[in-house]
Amino acid sequence: MIPQVVEKAMSMLCNYLDIKHSNIDSMYLYGSVALGDYIEGSSDIDFIATLRNSPAMSDIETISAAHKKLEDEFPQIDIMGAYLLASDIGKPQDEISSLITYYNKQVHTDGFGSDINPITWWILKNHGIKVYGSTQSLHYETGIKPLAKYVIENLNTYWVSWINRLDKHLTVNNLSDQEVTRQSDEAVEWCALGMLRQLYTLKEHDIKSKVEAGYYGITIIPQQWHELIYEAINIKRRLPERYYLSNEKRLTDLVALLRYIHLEANRAFDESIAGWEK
């Protein structure tokens, strides 16, 4: 079931595009909405829209106007997505012929901010929700090997850079003021749940939402980090309960947890590789 605010927002966007006789053939939701874990005020609305023909300037203007109208009506929501030809669904970004993105409340014609990757295609194929237009076949391949390889590369680059930044942050900043507490909340939620999603995919060969990955983490992560994971879930769900009184202690534990997840994720990937090669 689509949350009411998402249904209203997407209905407005699609109706406006339809009224303008746009080139849009279909609109699908993926991400947290499709995984059944959308949290208002915390989650993004992620979409993939297909085009009948390569976009003209008039299409870009129509898409821009539709999103402007949507943002004026629903300023509190965060929405991001991509417009591409139906024939390009499931392809790597560098093989897509025409790509328009809506990211950071702006339309981009150069693919900036796109979320085109194996995770997106996996969720779209297995959980995508059509909210407008024609039904797409979605017959593209989504094997676990390319998904796992993408996840481990992302883990060993993007997420390792987060670990290193947090580790440095502990040594150079005063961690007592209110702004740092806010930043610490964001880091705990983003990093703990984000990396647990990577670990889940590498161990279980599937994809879960951030909150679900957090609860999964409770079942496999040593107890010393359970309160930190519960705190990350509470932050994501916009609940007030906290377990730490010290930002320094919380961030120290966070770095240790992330380093543990990093090691476990690489171990899970290596075990998968060994199994595939048998």
Coordinates of C-alpha atoms in Angstrom, one line a residue:
M1 CA 0.0 0.0 0.0
I2 CA 1.4 3.4 -1.0
P3 CA 1.5 6.0 1.8
Q4 CA -1.1 8.7 1.4
V5 CA 1.3 11.6 1.0
V6 CA 3.2 9.6 -1.7
E7 CA 0.1 8.7 -3.5
K8 CA -1.1 12.4 -3.5
A9 CA 2.3 13.7 -4.6
M10 CA 2.8 11.2 -7.4
S11 CA -0.8 11.6 -8.6
M12 CA -0.3 15.4 -8.9
L13 CA 3.0 14.9 -10.8
C14 CA 1.6 12.3 -13.2
N15 CA -1.7 14.2 -13.8
Y16 CA 0.2 17.4 -14.6
L17 CA 2.5 15.5 -17.1
D18 CA -0.6 13.8 -18.6
I19 CA -2.5 17.1 -19.0
K20 CA 0.5 18.6 -20.8
H21 CA 0.5 15.6 -23.3
S22 CA 4.1 14.8 -22.4
N23 CA 6.4 12.1 -23.7
I24 CA 6.0 10.1 -20.5
D25 CA 4.9 6.4 -21.1
S26 CA 5.0 5.1 -17.5
M27 CA 6.1 6.0 -14.0
Y28 CA 7.3 3.5 -11.4
L29 CA 8.3 3.8 -7.7
Y30 CA 11.2 2.0 -6.2
G31 CA 13.3 2.6 -3.0
S32 CA 11.7 2.7 0.4
V33 CA 8.2 3.1 -0.9
A34 CA 8.5 -0.1 -3.0
L35 CA 10.1 -1.9 -0.1
G36 CA 7.2 -1.0 2.2
D37 CA 9.2 1.1 4.6
Y38 CA 8.6 4.8 3.6
I39 CA 8.9 7.1 6.6
E40 CA 7.4 10.6 6.1
G41 CA 9.9 13.3 6.7
S42 CA 12.8 10.8 6.6
S43 CA 12.5 8.8 3.3
D44 CA 12.9 9.9 -0.3
I45 CA 10.3 9.2 -3.0
D46 CA 12.3 7.4 -5.7
F47 CA 11.0 7.0 -9.2
I48 CA 11.8 5.7 -12.7
A49 CA 9.8 7.2 -15.6
T50 CA 10.0 5.8 -19.1
L51 CA 9.8 8.0 -22.3
R52 CA 8.2 7.0 -25.6
N53 CA 10.7 8.9 -27.6
S54 CA 14.0 10.7 -27.1
P55 CA 13.3 13.9 -25.1
A56 CA 12.9 17.2 -26.9
M57 CA 13.4 20.6 -25.3
S58 CA 9.6 20.8 -24.8
D59 CA 9.7 17.6 -22.8
I60 CA 12.4 19.0 -20.5
E61 CA 10.4 22.1 -20.0
T62 CA 7.2 20.1 -19.2
I63 CA 9.1 17.9 -16.7
S64 CA 10.6 21.0 -15.0
A65 CA 7.2 22.7 -14.8
A66 CA 5.6 19.6 -13.3
H67 CA 8.2 19.2 -10.6
K68 CA 8.1 22.9 -9.8
K69 CA 4.3 22.6 -9.3
L70 CA 4.9 19.5 -7.1
E71 CA 7.5 21.2 -5.0
D72 CA 5.2 24.2 -4.4
E73 CA 2.4 22.0 -3.3
F74 CA 4.6 19.5 -1.3
P75 CA 7.6 21.4 -0.1
Q76 CA 8.3 18.9 2.7
I77 CA 8.9 15.9 0.5
D78 CA 12.2 14.8 -1.0
I79 CA 11.7 13.3 -4.5
M80 CA 14.3 12.1 -6.9
G81 CA 14.3 10.0 -10.0
A82 CA 15.1 9.5 -13.7
Y83 CA 13.4 9.8 -17.1
L84 CA 14.7 7.4 -19.7
L85 CA 13.7 5.4 -22.7
A86 CA 11.9 2.2 -21.9
S87 CA 14.5 0.3 -24.0
D88 CA 17.2 1.6 -21.6
I89 CA 15.6 0.1 -18.4
G90 CA 18.1 -2.2 -16.7
K91 CA 21.2 -0.9 -18.5
P92 CA 24.3 0.6 -16.9
Q93 CA 24.2 4.4 -16.9
D94 CA 27.0 4.7 -19.5
E95 CA 24.8 2.7 -21.9
I96 CA 21.7 4.8 -21.6
S97 CA 21.0 7.0 -24.6
S98 CA 18.9 9.7 -23.1
L99 CA 18.8 10.4 -19.3
I100 CA 17.0 13.3 -17.5
T101 CA 17.2 13.3 -13.7
Y102 CA 15.4 15.1 -11.0
Y103 CA 17.8 15.6 -8.1
N104 CA 18.1 18.1 -5.3
K105 CA 14.9 19.8 -6.5
Q106 CA 16.4 20.5 -10.0
V107 CA 16.0 18.9 -13.4
H108 CA 19.4 17.8 -15.0
T109 CA 20.0 16.8 -18.6
D110 CA 23.5 15.4 -17.9
G111 CA 22.5 12.5 -15.6
F112 CA 23.6 14.4 -12.5
G113 CA 22.4 12.8 -9.3
S114 CA 21.2 9.7 -11.0
D115 CA 20.5 6.6 -9.0
I116 CA 21.1 4.2 -11.9
N117 CA 22.8 1.1 -10.5
P118 CA 22.2 -2.6 -9.9
I119 CA 20.4 -1.9 -6.6
T120 CA 17.9 0.3 -8.4
W121 CA 17.2 -2.2 -11.1
W122 CA 16.9 -5.0 -8.6
I123 CA 14.3 -3.2 -6.5
L124 CA 12.5 -2.0 -9.6
K125 CA 12.2 -5.5 -11.1
N126 CA 11.3 -7.3 -7.8
H127 CA 9.3 -4.7 -6.0
G128 CA 8.6 -1.7 -8.3
I129 CA 5.1 -0.1 -8.1
K130 CA 3.6 1.3 -11.3
V131 CA 1.7 4.6 -10.6
Y132 CA 1.1 5.7 -14.1
G133 CA 0.9 4.6 -17.7
S134 CA 1.9 1.4 -19.5
T135 CA 3.2 -1.7 -17.8
Q136 CA 6.8 -2.4 -18.6
S137 CA 8.1 -5.9 -19.2
L138 CA 11.1 -5.6 -16.9
H139 CA 12.7 -8.7 -18.4
Y140 CA 16.3 -7.5 -17.9
E141 CA 18.7 -9.7 -16.0
T142 CA 19.4 -8.9 -12.3
G143 CA 21.9 -11.5 -11.2
I144 CA 23.4 -11.6 -7.8
K145 CA 27.0 -11.5 -9.1
P146 CA 26.8 -7.9 -10.6
L147 CA 24.7 -6.8 -7.6
A148 CA 27.3 -8.1 -5.1
K149 CA 30.2 -6.7 -7.0
Y150 CA 28.6 -3.3 -7.1
V151 CA 27.8 -3.4 -3.4
I152 CA 31.3 -4.4 -2.4
E153 CA 32.9 -1.8 -4.6
N154 CA 30.6 0.9 -3.1
L155 CA 31.4 -0.4 0.4
N156 CA 35.1 -0.3 -0.1
T157 CA 35.1 3.2 -1.6
Y158 CA 32.2 5.4 -0.5
W159 CA 31.6 3.8 2.8
V160 CA 35.2 3.5 3.8
S161 CA 35.6 7.2 3.1
W162 CA 32.8 7.8 5.6
I163 CA 34.6 5.7 8.2
N164 CA 37.8 7.6 7.7
R165 CA 36.1 11.0 7.9
L166 CA 34.3 10.0 11.1
D167 CA 37.5 8.7 12.6
K168 CA 39.2 12.0 11.9
H169 CA 36.2 14.0 13.2
L170 CA 36.7 12.3 16.6
T171 CA 40.2 13.8 16.9
V172 CA 39.7 17.3 15.7
N173 CA 36.3 18.6 17.0
N174 CA 34.6 19.5 20.2
L175 CA 31.7 17.1 20.3
S176 CA 29.5 18.7 22.9
D177 CA 27.5 21.4 21.1
Q178 CA 24.0 21.1 19.6
E179 CA 25.0 21.3 16.0
V180 CA 27.5 18.4 16.4
T181 CA 24.7 16.4 18.1
R182 CA 22.5 16.9 15.0
Q183 CA 25.4 15.9 12.7
S184 CA 26.1 12.9 14.9
D185 CA 22.4 11.8 14.6
E186 CA 22.7 12.0 10.8
A187 CA 25.9 10.1 10.7
V188 CA 24.6 7.3 13.0
E189 CA 21.4 6.8 10.9
W190 CA 23.0 7.2 7.5
C191 CA 26.1 5.1 8.1
A192 CA 25.0 2.3 10.5
L193 CA 21.8 1.5 8.5
G194 CA 23.4 2.2 5.2
M195 CA 26.3 -0.2 5.8
L196 CA 24.0 -2.8 7.3
R197 CA 22.0 -2.8 4.1
Q198 CA 25.3 -3.6 2.3
L199 CA 26.0 -6.4 4.7
Y200 CA 22.6 -7.9 4.3
T201 CA 22.8 -7.9 0.5
L202 CA 26.2 -9.6 0.6
K203 CA 25.2 -12.3 3.1
E204 CA 21.6 -12.9 2.1
H205 CA 21.7 -12.0 -1.6
D206 CA 18.7 -9.8 -1.4
I207 CA 17.8 -6.2 -0.5
K208 CA 16.1 -4.7 2.5
S209 CA 15.1 -1.2 3.5
K210 CA 17.4 0.6 6.0
V211 CA 15.1 0.0 9.0
E212 CA 14.7 -3.7 8.1
A213 CA 18.5 -4.0 7.7
G214 CA 18.9 -2.5 11.2
Y215 CA 16.7 -5.1 12.7
Y216 CA 18.6 -7.7 10.7
G217 CA 21.8 -6.3 12.2
I218 CA 20.5 -6.9 15.7
T219 CA 20.3 -10.7 14.9
I220 CA 23.9 -11.0 13.7
I221 CA 26.0 -8.1 15.1
P222 CA 27.6 -8.5 18.6
Q223 CA 25.5 -7.2 21.4
Q224 CA 27.9 -4.4 22.3
W225 CA 26.6 -2.4 19.3
H226 CA 22.8 -3.2 19.7
E227 CA 22.0 0.0 21.4
L228 CA 23.7 2.0 18.7
I229 CA 21.7 0.2 16.0
Y230 CA 18.5 0.7 17.9
E231 CA 19.4 4.4 18.1
A232 CA 20.0 4.5 14.4
I233 CA 16.6 3.0 13.8
N234 CA 14.9 5.5 16.1
I235 CA 16.6 8.4 14.3
K236 CA 15.4 7.1 10.9
R237 CA 11.9 6.6 12.2
R238 CA 12.0 10.1 13.9
L239 CA 11.5 8.6 17.4
P240 CA 12.9 10.5 20.4
E241 CA 14.5 7.6 22.3
R242 CA 18.3 7.8 22.6
Y243 CA 20.8 5.5 24.5
Y244 CA 23.9 7.7 24.5
L245 CA 24.6 10.8 26.6
S246 CA 28.0 11.5 25.0
N247 CA 28.5 12.3 21.3
E248 CA 32.2 11.2 21.6
K249 CA 31.2 7.8 23.0
R250 CA 28.5 7.4 20.3
L251 CA 30.8 8.3 17.4
T252 CA 33.6 6.1 18.8
D253 CA 31.3 3.2 18.9
L254 CA 29.9 4.0 15.5
V255 CA 33.4 3.9 13.9
A256 CA 34.1 0.6 15.6
L257 CA 30.7 -0.8 14.4
L258 CA 31.4 0.4 10.8
R259 CA 34.8 -1.2 10.8
Y260 CA 33.3 -4.5 12.0
I261 CA 30.6 -4.4 9.3
H262 CA 33.3 -3.6 6.7
L263 CA 35.3 -6.7 7.6
E264 CA 32.2 -8.9 7.8
A265 CA 30.9 -7.7 4.4
N266 CA 34.2 -8.4 2.7
R267 CA 34.3 -11.8 4.3
A268 CA 30.8 -12.5 3.1
F269 CA 31.7 -11.4 -0.4
D270 CA 34.8 -13.6 -0.5
E271 CA 32.7 -16.6 0.6
S272 CA 30.2 -15.8 -2.2
I273 CA 33.0 -15.6 -4.8
A274 CA 34.4 -19.0 -3.6
G275 CA 30.9 -20.5 -3.9
W276 CA 30.4 -19.2 -7.4
E277 CA 33.8 -20.5 -8.6
K278 CA 33.1 -24.1 -7.5

